[in-house]
PDB file of C-alpha atoms and ligand atoms in Angstrom:
ATOM      1  CA  MET P  12       5.460 -25.837 -20.665  1.00 95.00           C
ATOM      2  CA  LYS P  13       1.488 -26.046 -20.225  1.00 98.00           C
ATOM      3  CA  VAL P  14      -0.900 -23.769 -21.935  1.00 98.00           C
ATOM      4  CA  LEU P  15      -4.894 -23.285 -20.385  1.00 98.00           C
ATOM      5  CA  PHE P  16      -6.395 -23.458 -23.940  1.00 98.00           C
ATOM      6  CA  ASN P  17      -9.926 -23.484 -23.567  1.00 97.00           C
ATOM      7  CA  GLY P  18     -10.013 -24.540 -19.565  1.00 97.00           C
ATOM      8  CA  ARG P  19      -7.720 -27.290 -20.522  1.00 97.00           C
ATOM      9  CA  PHE P  20      -4.212 -27.630 -19.737  1.00 98.00           C
ATOM     10  CA  VAL P  21      -2.220 -28.336 -23.127  1.00 98.00           C
ATOM     11  CA  GLU P  22       1.264 -28.862 -24.862  1.00 98.00           C
ATOM     12  CA  ARG P  23       1.371 -25.508 -26.568  1.00 96.00           C
ATOM     13  CA  SER P  24       1.435 -27.243 -30.021  1.00 95.00           C
ATOM     14  CA  GLU P  25      -1.618 -28.798 -29.110  1.00 96.00           C
ATOM     15  CA  CYS P  26      -3.239 -25.268 -29.452  1.00 95.00           C
ATOM     16  CA  LYS P  27      -4.579 -25.321 -32.273  1.00 93.00           C
ATOM     17  CA  VAL P  28      -6.090 -21.729 -33.780  1.00 95.00           C
ATOM     18  CA  ASP P  29      -7.402 -21.454 -36.708  1.00 97.00           C
ATOM     19  CA  ILE P  30      -6.517 -18.702 -39.516  1.00 98.00           C
ATOM     20  CA  GLU P  31      -9.897 -17.247 -39.328  1.00 98.00           C
ATOM     21  CA  ASP P  32      -9.759 -16.383 -36.110  1.00 98.00           C
ATOM     22  CA  ARG P  33     -10.951 -12.884 -35.138  1.00 98.00           C
ATOM     23  CA  GLY P  34      -7.926 -11.774 -33.209  1.00 98.00           C
ATOM     24  CA  TYR P  35      -5.760 -12.871 -35.525  1.00 98.00           C
ATOM     25  CA  GLN P  36      -7.473 -11.492 -38.881  1.00 98.00           C
ATOM     26  CA  PHE P  37      -8.657  -8.349 -37.205  1.00 98.00           C
ATOM     27  CA  GLY P  38      -7.294  -8.124 -33.005  1.00 98.00           C
ATOM     28  CA  ASP P  39     -10.883  -8.474 -32.052  1.00 98.00           C
ATOM     29  CA  GLY P  40     -10.460  -9.765 -28.668  1.00 98.00           C
ATOM     30  CA  VAL P  41      -8.713  -8.687 -25.428  1.00 99.00           C
ATOM     31  CA  TYR P  42      -5.754  -9.357 -22.740  1.00 99.00           C
ATOM     32  CA  GLU P  43      -3.996  -9.105 -19.479  1.00 99.00           C
ATOM     33  CA  VAL P  44      -0.803  -9.667 -17.864  1.00 98.00           C
ATOM     34  CA  ILE P  45      -0.379 -10.223 -14.436  1.00 98.00           C
ATOM     35  CA  ARG P  46       3.141 -10.308 -12.045  1.00 98.00           C
ATOM     36  CA  VAL P  47       3.473 -13.544 -10.691  1.00 98.00           C
ATOM     37  CA  TYR P  48       5.571 -13.127  -7.122  1.00 98.00           C
ATOM     38  CA  ASN P  49       6.891 -15.299  -4.708  1.00 97.00           C
ATOM     39  CA  GLY P  50       4.521 -18.256  -6.904  1.00 97.00           C
ATOM     40  CA  THR P  51       1.989 -15.916  -5.389  1.00 98.00           C
ATOM     41  CA  PHE P  52      -0.058 -13.845  -8.364  1.00 98.00           C
ATOM     42  CA  TYR P  53      -0.172 -10.430  -7.586  1.00 98.00           C
ATOM     43  CA  LEU P  54      -3.485  -8.196  -7.759  1.00 98.00           C
ATOM     44  CA  LEU P  55      -4.775 -11.341  -9.554  1.00 98.00           C
ATOM     45  CA  HIS P  56      -8.635  -9.972  -8.862  1.00 98.00           C
ATOM     46  CA  GLU P  57      -7.570  -6.575 -10.040  1.00 98.00           C
ATOM     47  CA  HIS P  58      -6.677  -7.791 -13.814  1.00 99.00           C
ATOM     48  CA  ILE P  59      -9.669 -10.118 -13.960  1.00 99.00           C
ATOM     49  CA  ALA P  60     -11.665  -7.530 -12.890  1.00 98.00           C
ATOM     50  CA  ARG P  61      -9.823  -5.501 -16.205  1.00 98.00           C
ATOM     51  CA  LEU P  62     -10.514  -8.116 -18.367  1.00 99.00           C
ATOM     52  CA  PHE P  63     -14.293  -8.397 -17.713  1.00 98.00           C
ATOM     53  CA  ARG P  64     -14.202  -5.031 -18.257  1.00 98.00           C
ATOM     54  CA  SER P  65     -12.601  -4.711 -21.879  1.00 98.00           C
ATOM     55  CA  ALA P  66     -14.614  -8.168 -23.020  1.00 98.00           C
ATOM     56  CA  SER P  67     -17.830  -6.451 -22.057  1.00 98.00           C
ATOM     57  CA  GLU P  68     -16.374  -2.830 -23.799  1.00 98.00           C
ATOM     58  CA  ILE P  69     -16.216  -5.250 -26.565  1.00 98.00           C
ATOM     59  CA  GLU P  70     -19.624  -7.358 -26.354  1.00 97.00           C
ATOM     60  CA  LEU P  71     -17.766 -10.114 -25.907  1.00 98.00           C
ATOM     61  CA  VAL P  72     -19.152 -12.561 -23.165  1.00 97.00           C
ATOM     62  CA  LEU P  73     -16.573 -14.815 -21.345  1.00 98.00           C
ATOM     63  CA  PRO P  74     -17.769 -18.331 -20.925  1.00 96.00           C
ATOM     64  CA  PHE P  75     -16.680 -18.701 -17.597  1.00 98.00           C
ATOM     65  CA  SER P  76     -17.132 -16.464 -14.154  1.00 98.00           C
ATOM     66  CA  GLU P  77     -14.120 -14.358 -12.569  1.00 98.00           C
ATOM     67  CA  ALA P  78     -13.988 -17.148  -9.901  1.00 98.00           C
ATOM     68  CA  GLU P  79     -13.577 -20.063 -12.336  1.00 98.00           C
ATOM     69  CA  LEU P  80     -11.025 -17.583 -14.723  1.00 98.00           C
ATOM     70  CA  ARG P  81      -8.549 -17.155 -10.995  1.00 98.00           C
ATOM     71  CA  ASP P  82      -9.185 -20.884 -10.217  1.00 98.00           C
ATOM     72  CA  GLN P  83      -7.734 -22.105 -13.458  1.00 98.00           C
ATOM     73  CA  LEU P  84      -4.875 -19.557 -13.855  1.00 98.00           C
ATOM     74  CA  LYS P  85      -3.493 -20.271  -9.865  1.00 98.00           C
ATOM     75  CA  GLU P  86      -3.496 -24.079 -11.141  1.00 98.00           C
ATOM     76  CA  LEU P  87      -1.573 -22.708 -14.214  1.00 98.00           C
ATOM     77  CA  ILE P  88       1.091 -20.905 -12.110  1.00 98.00           C
ATOM     78  CA  ILE P  89       1.547 -24.183  -9.674  1.00 98.00           C
ATOM     79  CA  ILE P  90       1.424 -26.955 -12.839  1.00 98.00           C
ATOM     80  CA  ASN P  91       4.139 -24.671 -14.459  1.00 98.00           C
ATOM     81  CA  LYS P  92       6.381 -23.895 -11.459  1.00 98.00           C
ATOM     82  CA  VAL P  93       5.943 -20.374 -12.163  1.00 98.00           C
ATOM     83  CA  ASP P  94       7.810 -18.543  -8.969  1.00 97.00           C
ATOM     84  CA  ASP P  95       8.821 -15.682 -10.139  1.00 97.00           C
ATOM     85  CA  GLY P  96       7.349 -14.050 -13.967  1.00 98.00           C
ATOM     86  CA  GLY P  97       4.273 -13.803 -15.417  1.00 98.00           C
ATOM     87  CA  ILE P  98       1.500 -14.726 -17.274  1.00 98.00           C
ATOM     88  CA  TYR P  99       0.081 -13.903 -20.419  1.00 98.00           C
ATOM     89  CA  LEU P 100      -3.652 -14.726 -21.204  1.00 98.00           C
ATOM     90  CA  GLN P 101      -5.924 -13.455 -23.870  1.00 98.00           C
ATOM     91  CA  VAL P 102      -9.504 -14.079 -25.224  1.00 98.00           C
ATOM     92  CA  THR P 103     -10.456 -13.364 -28.519  1.00 98.00           C
ATOM     93  CA  ARG P 104     -14.219 -13.532 -30.465  1.00 98.00           C
ATOM     94  CA  GLY P 105     -13.676 -16.658 -32.063  1.00 98.00           C
ATOM     95  CA  THR P 106     -13.563 -18.493 -35.370  1.00 98.00           C
ATOM     96  CA  ALA P 107     -16.344 -17.661 -38.259  1.00 98.00           C
ATOM     97  CA  PRO P 108     -15.314 -16.755 -41.979  1.00 97.00           C
ATOM     98  CA  ARG P 109     -13.816 -13.610 -42.751  1.00 98.00           C
ATOM     99  CA  LYS P 110     -16.172 -10.624 -42.641  1.00 98.00           C
ATOM    100  CA  HIS P 111     -15.545  -7.718 -40.454  1.00 98.00           C
ATOM    101  CA  GLN P 112     -19.367  -8.034 -38.119  1.00 98.00           C
ATOM    102  CA  TYR P 113     -20.103 -11.302 -36.789  1.00 97.00           C
ATOM    103  CA  LYS P 114     -23.247 -13.241 -35.430  1.00 94.00           C
ATOM    104  CA  PRO P 115     -23.667 -14.265 -32.179  1.00 91.00           C
ATOM    105  CA  GLY P 116     -23.087 -17.804 -30.514  1.00 91.00           C
ATOM    106  CA  LEU P 117     -19.427 -17.822 -31.310  1.00 97.00           C
ATOM    107  CA  LYS P 118     -16.806 -19.113 -28.903  1.00 97.00           C
ATOM    108  CA  PRO P 119     -14.523 -17.630 -27.658  1.00 98.00           C
ATOM    109  CA  GLN P 120     -10.581 -18.863 -27.348  1.00 98.00           C
ATOM    110  CA  PHE P 121      -8.674 -18.302 -24.577  1.00 98.00           C
ATOM    111  CA  ILE P 122      -5.206 -19.143 -23.912  1.00 98.00           C
ATOM    112  CA  ALA P 123      -2.858 -18.386 -21.181  1.00 98.00           C
ATOM    113  CA  TYR P 124       0.465 -19.105 -20.369  1.00 98.00           C
ATOM    114  CA  PRO P 125       3.615 -18.570 -18.195  1.00 98.00           C
ATOM    115  CA  LEU P 126       5.782 -15.623 -19.313  1.00 98.00           C
ATOM    116  CA  PRO P 127       9.417 -15.372 -18.412  1.00 97.00           C
ATOM    117  CA  VAL P 128      10.030 -11.558 -16.508  1.00 97.00           C
ATOM    118  CA  GLU P 129      13.194  -9.965 -15.598  1.00 95.00           C
ATOM    119  CA  LYS P 130      12.488  -7.461 -12.262  1.00 97.00           C
ATOM    120  CA  PRO P 131      14.650  -4.844 -14.281  1.00 98.00           C
ATOM    121  CA  VAL P 132      16.104  -4.171 -11.195  1.00 98.00           C
ATOM    122  CA  PHE P 133      19.623  -1.897 -12.428  1.00 98.00           C
ATOM    123  CA  GLN P 134      16.951   0.158 -14.566  1.00 98.00           C
ATOM    124  CA  GLN P 135      14.882   1.008 -11.396  1.00 98.00           C
ATOM    125  CA  GLN P 136      18.077   2.032  -9.498  1.00 98.00           C
ATOM    126  CA  THR P 137      19.522   4.447 -12.251  1.00 98.00           C
ATOM    127  CA  GLY P 138      16.718   5.281 -14.388  1.00 98.00           C
ATOM    128  CA  VAL P 139      16.024   5.324 -17.618  1.00 98.00           C
ATOM    129  CA  SER P 140      15.536   7.475 -20.990  1.00 98.00           C
ATOM    130  CA  VAL P 141      12.877   7.635 -23.124  1.00 99.00           C
ATOM    131  CA  ILE P 142      11.304   9.559 -26.489  1.00 99.00           C
ATOM    132  CA  THR P 143       8.217  10.724 -26.812  1.00 98.00           C
ATOM    133  CA  ALA P 144       5.753  10.192 -30.004  1.00 98.00           C
ATOM    134  CA  GLU P 145       2.850  11.631 -31.357  1.00 98.00           C
ATOM    135  CA  ASP P 146      -0.081   9.709 -29.730  1.00 98.00           C
ATOM    136  CA  LEU P 147      -2.075   8.097 -32.885  1.00 98.00           C
ATOM    137  CA  ARG P 148      -4.185   5.741 -31.237  1.00 98.00           C
ATOM    138  CA  TRP P 149      -7.834   4.990 -31.395  1.00 98.00           C
ATOM    139  CA  LEU P 150     -10.422   6.527 -29.071  1.00 98.00           C
ATOM    140  CA  ARG P 151     -11.064   4.112 -26.620  1.00 98.00           C
ATOM    141  CA  CYS P 152      -7.267   3.333 -25.035  1.00 98.00           C
ATOM    142  CA  ASP P 153      -8.982   2.083 -21.840  1.00 98.00           C
ATOM    143  CA  ILE P 154      -9.830  -0.921 -23.391  1.00 99.00           C
ATOM    144  CA  LYS P 155      -6.957  -3.362 -23.094  1.00 98.00           C
ATOM    145  CA  SER P 156      -7.624  -4.351 -27.169  1.00 98.00           C
ATOM    146  CA  LEU P 157      -5.361  -6.825 -28.921  1.00 98.00           C
ATOM    147  CA  ASN P 158      -5.223  -3.839 -31.527  1.00 97.00           C
ATOM    148  CA  LEU P 159      -1.726  -2.457 -30.455  1.00 98.00           C
ATOM    149  CA  LEU P 160      -0.527  -1.841 -33.934  1.00 98.00           C
ATOM    150  CA  TYR P 161       0.517   2.070 -32.778  1.00 98.00           C
ATOM    151  CA  ASN P 162       1.657   0.902 -29.686  1.00 98.00           C
ATOM    152  CA  VAL P 163       4.093  -1.744 -31.343  1.00 98.00           C
ATOM    153  CA  MET P 164       5.066   0.866 -33.809  1.00 98.00           C
ATOM    154  CA  ALA P 165       5.790   3.874 -31.032  1.00 98.00           C
ATOM    155  CA  LYS P 166       7.819   0.829 -28.884  1.00 98.00           C
ATOM    156  CA  GLN P 167       9.695   0.314 -32.340  1.00 98.00           C
ATOM    157  CA  LYS P 168      10.869   3.786 -32.669  1.00 98.00           C
ATOM    158  CA  ALA P 169      12.047   3.835 -29.036  1.00 98.00           C
ATOM    159  CA  TYR P 170      14.030   0.197 -29.533  1.00 98.00           C
ATOM    160  CA  GLU P 171      15.517   1.976 -32.520  1.00 98.00           C
ATOM    161  CA  ALA P 172      16.372   4.998 -30.387  1.00 98.00           C
ATOM    162  CA  SER P 173      17.950   3.067 -27.323  1.00 98.00           C
ATOM    163  CA  ALA P 174      14.890   4.562 -25.335  1.00 98.00           C
ATOM    164  CA  PHE P 175      13.345   2.127 -22.801  1.00 98.00           C
ATOM    165  CA  GLU P 176       9.365   3.617 -23.492  1.00 99.00           C
ATOM    166  CA  ALA P 177       7.943   6.049 -26.140  1.00 99.00           C
ATOM    167  CA  ILE P 178       6.061   8.366 -23.944  1.00 99.00           C
ATOM    168  CA  LEU P 179       2.408   9.562 -26.045  1.00 99.00           C
ATOM    169  CA  LEU P 180       0.921  13.289 -26.612  1.00 98.00           C
ATOM    170  CA  ARG P 181      -1.952  13.579 -28.210  1.00 98.00           C
ATOM    171  CA  GLY P 182      -2.328  17.681 -28.729  1.00 97.00           C
ATOM    172  CA  GLY P 183       0.209  18.101 -26.272  1.00 98.00           C
ATOM    173  CA  VAL P 184      -1.211  16.324 -23.325  1.00 98.00           C
ATOM    174  CA  VAL P 185       0.710  13.755 -22.039  1.00 98.00           C
ATOM    175  CA  THR P 186      -1.441   9.994 -22.341  1.00 99.00           C
ATOM    176  CA  GLU P 187       0.947   6.967 -21.485  1.00 98.00           C
ATOM    177  CA  GLY P 188       3.618   5.301 -22.419  1.00 99.00           C
ATOM    178  CA  THR P 189       2.996   2.497 -24.994  1.00 98.00           C
ATOM    179  CA  THR P 190       3.070  -0.002 -22.317  1.00 98.00           C
ATOM    180  CA  SER P 191       3.436   2.217 -19.274  1.00 99.00           C
ATOM    181  CA  ASN P 192       1.485   4.780 -17.685  1.00 99.00           C
ATOM    182  CA  VAL P 193       2.927   8.551 -17.015  1.00 99.00           C
ATOM    183  CA  PHE P 194       3.614  10.333 -13.493  1.00 99.00           C
ATOM    184  CA  VAL P 195       5.434  13.634 -13.198  1.00 98.00           C
ATOM    185  CA  VAL P 196       6.095  15.461 -10.158  1.00 98.00           C
ATOM    186  CA  LYS P 197       6.407  19.250  -9.796  1.00 98.00           C
ATOM    187  CA  HIS P 198       7.282  21.119  -6.447  1.00 98.00           C
ATOM    188  CA  GLN P 199       6.407  17.595  -4.640  1.00 98.00           C
ATOM    189  CA  ILE P 200       2.832  16.967  -6.248  1.00 98.00           C
ATOM    190  CA  ILE P 201       2.542  14.024  -8.544  1.00 98.00           C
ATOM    191  CA  TYR P 202       0.656  14.809 -11.430  1.00 98.00           C
ATOM    192  CA  THR P 203      -1.023  11.496 -14.079  1.00 99.00           C
ATOM    193  CA  HIS P 204      -3.285  11.808 -16.488  1.00 98.00           C
ATOM    194  CA  PRO P 205      -6.974  11.180 -15.487  1.00 98.00           C
ATOM    195  CA  ALA P 206      -8.309   7.523 -16.059  1.00 98.00           C
ATOM    196  CA  THR P 207     -10.728   8.301 -19.485  1.00 98.00           C
ATOM    197  CA  ASN P 208     -11.003   6.710 -22.992  1.00 98.00           C
ATOM    198  CA  LEU P 209      -7.587   8.295 -23.796  1.00 98.00           C
ATOM    199  CA  ILE P 210      -5.334   5.792 -21.272  1.00 98.00           C
ATOM    200  CA  LEU P 211      -5.432   2.097 -20.102  1.00 99.00           C
ATOM    201  CA  ASN P 212      -6.162   2.922 -16.326  1.00 98.00           C
ATOM    202  CA  GLY P 213      -3.182   0.890 -14.918  1.00 99.00           C
ATOM    203  CA  ILE P 214      -3.730  -1.588 -12.195  1.00 99.00           C
ATOM    204  CA  THR P 215      -0.300  -0.014 -11.504  1.00 99.00           C
ATOM    205  CA  ARG P 216      -1.248   3.115 -11.681  1.00 99.00           C
ATOM    206  CA  ARG P 217      -4.646   2.077  -9.560  1.00 98.00           C
ATOM    207  CA  LYS P 218      -2.499   1.002  -6.508  1.00 98.00           C
ATOM    208  CA  LEU P 219       0.107   3.742  -6.685  1.00 98.00           C
ATOM    209  CA  LEU P 220      -3.074   6.077  -6.186  1.00 98.00           C
ATOM    210  CA  GLU P 221      -3.961   3.882  -3.579  1.00 98.00           C
ATOM    211  CA  LEU P 222      -0.411   4.273  -1.929  1.00 98.00           C
ATOM    212  CA  PHE P 223       0.021   8.074  -2.299  1.00 98.00           C
ATOM    213  CA  GLN P 224      -3.004   8.507  -0.409  1.00 98.00           C
ATOM    214  CA  LYS P 225      -2.574   6.001   2.448  1.00 98.00           C
ATOM    215  CA  ASN P 226       1.471   8.085   2.672  1.00 97.00           C
ATOM    216  CA  GLY P 227      -0.179  11.890   2.397  1.00 98.00           C
ATOM    217  CA  TRP P 228       1.489  12.486  -1.083  1.00 98.00           C
ATOM    218  CA  PRO P 229      -0.321  14.812  -2.709  1.00 98.00           C
ATOM    219  CA  TYR P 230      -1.071  14.283  -6.465  1.00 98.00           C
ATOM    220  CA  GLN P 231      -3.791  15.091  -8.779  1.00 98.00           C
ATOM    221  CA  GLU P 232      -5.517  13.195 -11.813  1.00 98.00           C
ATOM    222  CA  LYS P 233      -4.719  16.265 -14.609  1.00 98.00           C
ATOM    223  CA  LYS P 234      -3.735  16.225 -18.189  1.00 98.00           C
ATOM    224  CA  ILE P 235       0.133  17.865 -18.500  1.00 98.00           C
ATOM    225  CA  THR P 236       1.714  18.950 -21.574  1.00 98.00           C
ATOM    226  CA  LYS P 237       4.678  18.434 -23.051  1.00 98.00           C
ATOM    227  CA  ASP P 238       6.339  21.679 -21.454  1.00 98.00           C
ATOM    228  CA  GLN P 239       5.487  20.061 -18.185  1.00 98.00           C
ATOM    229  CA  LEU P 240       6.820  16.938 -18.910  1.00 98.00           C
ATOM    230  CA  LEU P 241      10.538  18.371 -19.674  1.00 98.00           C
ATOM    231  CA  THR P 242      10.351  20.493 -16.831  1.00 98.00           C
ATOM    232  CA  ALA P 243       9.038  18.255 -14.338  1.00 98.00           C
ATOM    233  CA  ASP P 244      11.472  17.513 -11.079  1.00 98.00           C
ATOM    234  CA  GLU P 245      10.891  14.384 -12.040  1.00 98.00           C
ATOM    235  CA  VAL P 246       8.973  11.655 -13.965  1.00 98.00           C
ATOM    236  CA  PHE P 247       8.565   8.010 -13.530  1.00 99.00           C
ATOM    237  CA  ILE P 248       6.604   4.843 -15.535  1.00 99.00           C
ATOM    238  CA  THR P 249       4.893   2.304 -14.031  1.00 99.00           C
ATOM    239  CA  SER P 250       3.406  -0.830 -15.777  1.00 98.00           C
ATOM    240  CA  THR P 251       3.660  -4.929 -14.312  1.00 98.00           C
ATOM    241  CA  THR P 252       6.794  -5.613 -15.653  1.00 98.00           C
ATOM    242  CA  ALA P 253       8.188  -2.132 -15.405  1.00 98.00           C
ATOM    243  CA  GLU P 254       6.882  -1.569 -11.791  1.00 98.00           C
ATOM    244  CA  VAL P 255       8.066   1.968 -10.733  1.00 99.00           C
ATOM    245  CA  MET P 256      10.821   2.366 -13.204  1.00 99.00           C
ATOM    246  CA  PRO P 257      12.131   6.365 -13.090  1.00 99.00           C
ATOM    247  CA  VAL P 258      13.073   8.332 -16.155  1.00 99.00           C
ATOM    248  CA  THR P 259      15.892  10.216 -16.120  1.00 98.00           C
ATOM    249  CA  VAL P 260      16.015  11.314 -19.724  1.00 98.00           C
ATOM    250  CA  ILE P 261      13.422  12.399 -22.383  1.00 98.00           C
ATOM    251  CA  ASP P 262      14.239  12.981 -25.976  1.00 98.00           C
ATOM    252  CA  GLY P 263      18.065  13.616 -25.398  1.00 98.00           C
ATOM    253  CA  GLN P 264      17.721  15.769 -22.104  1.00 98.00           C
ATOM    254  CA  ASN P 265      17.728  15.862 -18.208  1.00 98.00           C
ATOM    255  CA  ILE P 266      14.612  15.771 -16.205  1.00 98.00           C
ATOM    256  CA  GLY P 267      15.453  17.143 -12.986  1.00 96.00           C
ATOM    257  CA  ALA P 268      19.360  15.996 -12.154  1.00 95.00           C
ATOM    258  CA  GLY P 269      19.299  13.736 -14.681  1.00 97.00           C
ATOM    259  CA  THR P 270      19.258  10.866 -11.682  1.00 98.00           C
ATOM    260  CA  PRO P 271      16.572   9.098 -10.229  1.00 98.00           C
ATOM    261  CA  GLY P 272      13.623  11.771  -7.607  1.00 98.00           C
ATOM    262  CA  ARG P 273      13.393  11.585  -4.449  1.00 98.00           C
ATOM    263  CA  LEU P 274       9.734  11.434  -4.426  1.00 98.00           C
ATOM    264  CA  THR P 275      10.199   8.724  -7.252  1.00 98.00           C
ATOM    265  CA  LYS P 276      12.774   6.231  -4.573  1.00 98.00           C
ATOM    266  CA  GLU P 277       9.939   6.540  -2.095  1.00 98.00           C
ATOM    267  CA  VAL P 278       7.284   5.591  -4.462  1.00 98.00           C
ATOM    268  CA  GLN P 279       9.361   2.177  -5.303  1.00 98.00           C
ATOM    269  CA  LYS P 280       9.966   1.851  -1.740  1.00 98.00           C
ATOM    270  CA  ALA P 281       6.512   1.498  -0.674  1.00 98.00           C
ATOM    271  CA  PHE P 282       5.507  -0.504  -4.161  1.00 98.00           C
ATOM    272  CA  GLN P 283       7.686  -2.920  -3.199  1.00 98.00           C
ATOM    273  CA  HIS P 284       6.617  -3.105   0.538  1.00 98.00           C
ATOM    274  CA  HIS P 285       3.454  -3.585  -1.090  1.00 98.00           C
ATOM    275  CA  ILE P 286       4.445  -6.683  -3.419  1.00 98.00           C
ATOM    276  CA  LEU P 287       5.571  -8.340  -0.626  1.00 98.00           C
ATOM    277  CA  LEU P 288       3.140  -7.810   1.875  1.00 97.00           C
ATOM    278  CA  GLU P 289       0.808  -9.019  -0.730  1.00 97.00           C
ATOM    279  CA  THR P 290       3.065 -11.856  -1.543  1.00 97.00           C
ATOM    280  CA  SER P 291       4.858 -13.471   0.863  1.00 92.00           C
ATOM    281  CA  LYS P 292       1.631 -15.074   2.636  1.00 62.00           C
ATOM    282  CA  LYS P 293       1.849 -18.344   0.825  1.00 53.00           C
TER     283      LYS P 293
HETATM  284  N1  PDD F   2       1.161  -3.178 -21.114  1.00 88.48           N
HETATM  285  N2  PDD F   2      -0.606   1.388 -20.717  1.00 88.48           N
HETATM  286  C1  PDD F   2      -0.403   0.951 -21.765  1.00 88.48           C
HETATM  287  C2  PDD F   2      -1.179   1.112 -22.935  1.00 88.48           C
HETATM  288  C3  PDD F   2      -0.239  -0.583 -21.184  1.00 88.48           C
HETATM  289  O1  PDD F   2      -0.037  -1.849 -22.313  1.00 88.48           O
HETATM  290  C4  PDD F   2       0.170  -0.845 -20.058  1.00 88.48           C
HETATM  291  C5  PDD F   2       0.035  -2.479 -19.283  1.00 88.48           C
HETATM  292  C6  PDD F   2      -0.173  -0.109 -19.085  1.00 88.48           C
HETATM  293  C7  PDD F   2       0.086  -0.467 -17.287  1.00 88.48           C
HETATM  294  O2  PDD F   2      -0.672  -1.160 -17.144  1.00 88.48           O
HETATM  295  P1  PDD F   2      -0.628  -1.863 -15.603  1.00 88.48           P
HETATM  296  O3  PDD F   2       0.068  -1.299 -14.541  1.00 88.48           O
HETATM  297  O4  PDD F   2      -1.831  -2.815 -15.434  1.00 88.48           O
HETATM  298  O5  PDD F   2       0.393  -2.401 -15.777  1.00 88.48           O
HETATM  299  C8  PDD F   2      -0.524   1.273 -19.141  1.00 88.48           C
HETATM  300  C9  PDD F   2       1.308  -4.501 -19.877  1.00 88.48           C
HETATM  301  C10 PDD F   2       2.763  -4.918 -19.407  1.00 88.48           C
HETATM  302  C11 PDD F   2       1.424  -5.135 -21.940  1.00 88.48           C
HETATM  303  O6  PDD F   2       1.234  -4.847 -22.307  1.00 88.48           O
HETATM  304  O7  PDD F   2       3.218  -6.222 -21.662  1.00 88.48           O
END
């Protein structure tokens, strides 16, 4: 496997990251996960634009342009012969003697490499169980930051409960999952948390909102309570790797009939259609 390391393609063993890298010590950096289908990036522009936004929000100046990065990532998947899978990329503020504050002029450390991603086909058909957990993260969840400690803790709780995801609640309001956005269907209207500082505005989420509009499916970006979540007709979660995943059980309680809902299946179909449309033009 070749890794894109500060603009060069090198073996993993050649990626020397310092013990005082600020990503390693402080989680001082940002990242993206991008899906590749049929040898083609899906929504690459959108992911790279979000990376630049995340970096800008933490005042990290990236030493390349969006276009340069896109070109290098395209080369990375060719070199590694990635057909179906993903790319993980992260950039940290750089290396400096350990102090919370930093001086200008640090050299950001960039890495990108292929991630194996298996399309969770079976779970997409049958639906998954999830748990709920308190959302104890910081208040800038709109930044895709490397600080994932609480996400990790809540996801581990889900894993130990044999659940696919933990849906997070802040003050009784559903924000998002630890690695996904949450959608609730009630009386044929689709609800999802507004894109504020309390959630990551998922690239999948944004694409779905476009598809809802195109298909004339009514939706509202509106806060939903835990009660509304548990009494929903349908629930689904979305992410780059899970795509559109039906949620059929929450905290041991069935949602609707306990099977993937009708509208959820329509949304899945529309999303798969869009993926094909975007990634079959090689
Ligand atoms: N997770 N919310 C959070 C907290 C996330 O970490 C993610 C993505 C999403 C969905 O965003 P998108 O549709 O752009 O993937 C929402 C990635 C996949 C991860 O950390 O592995």
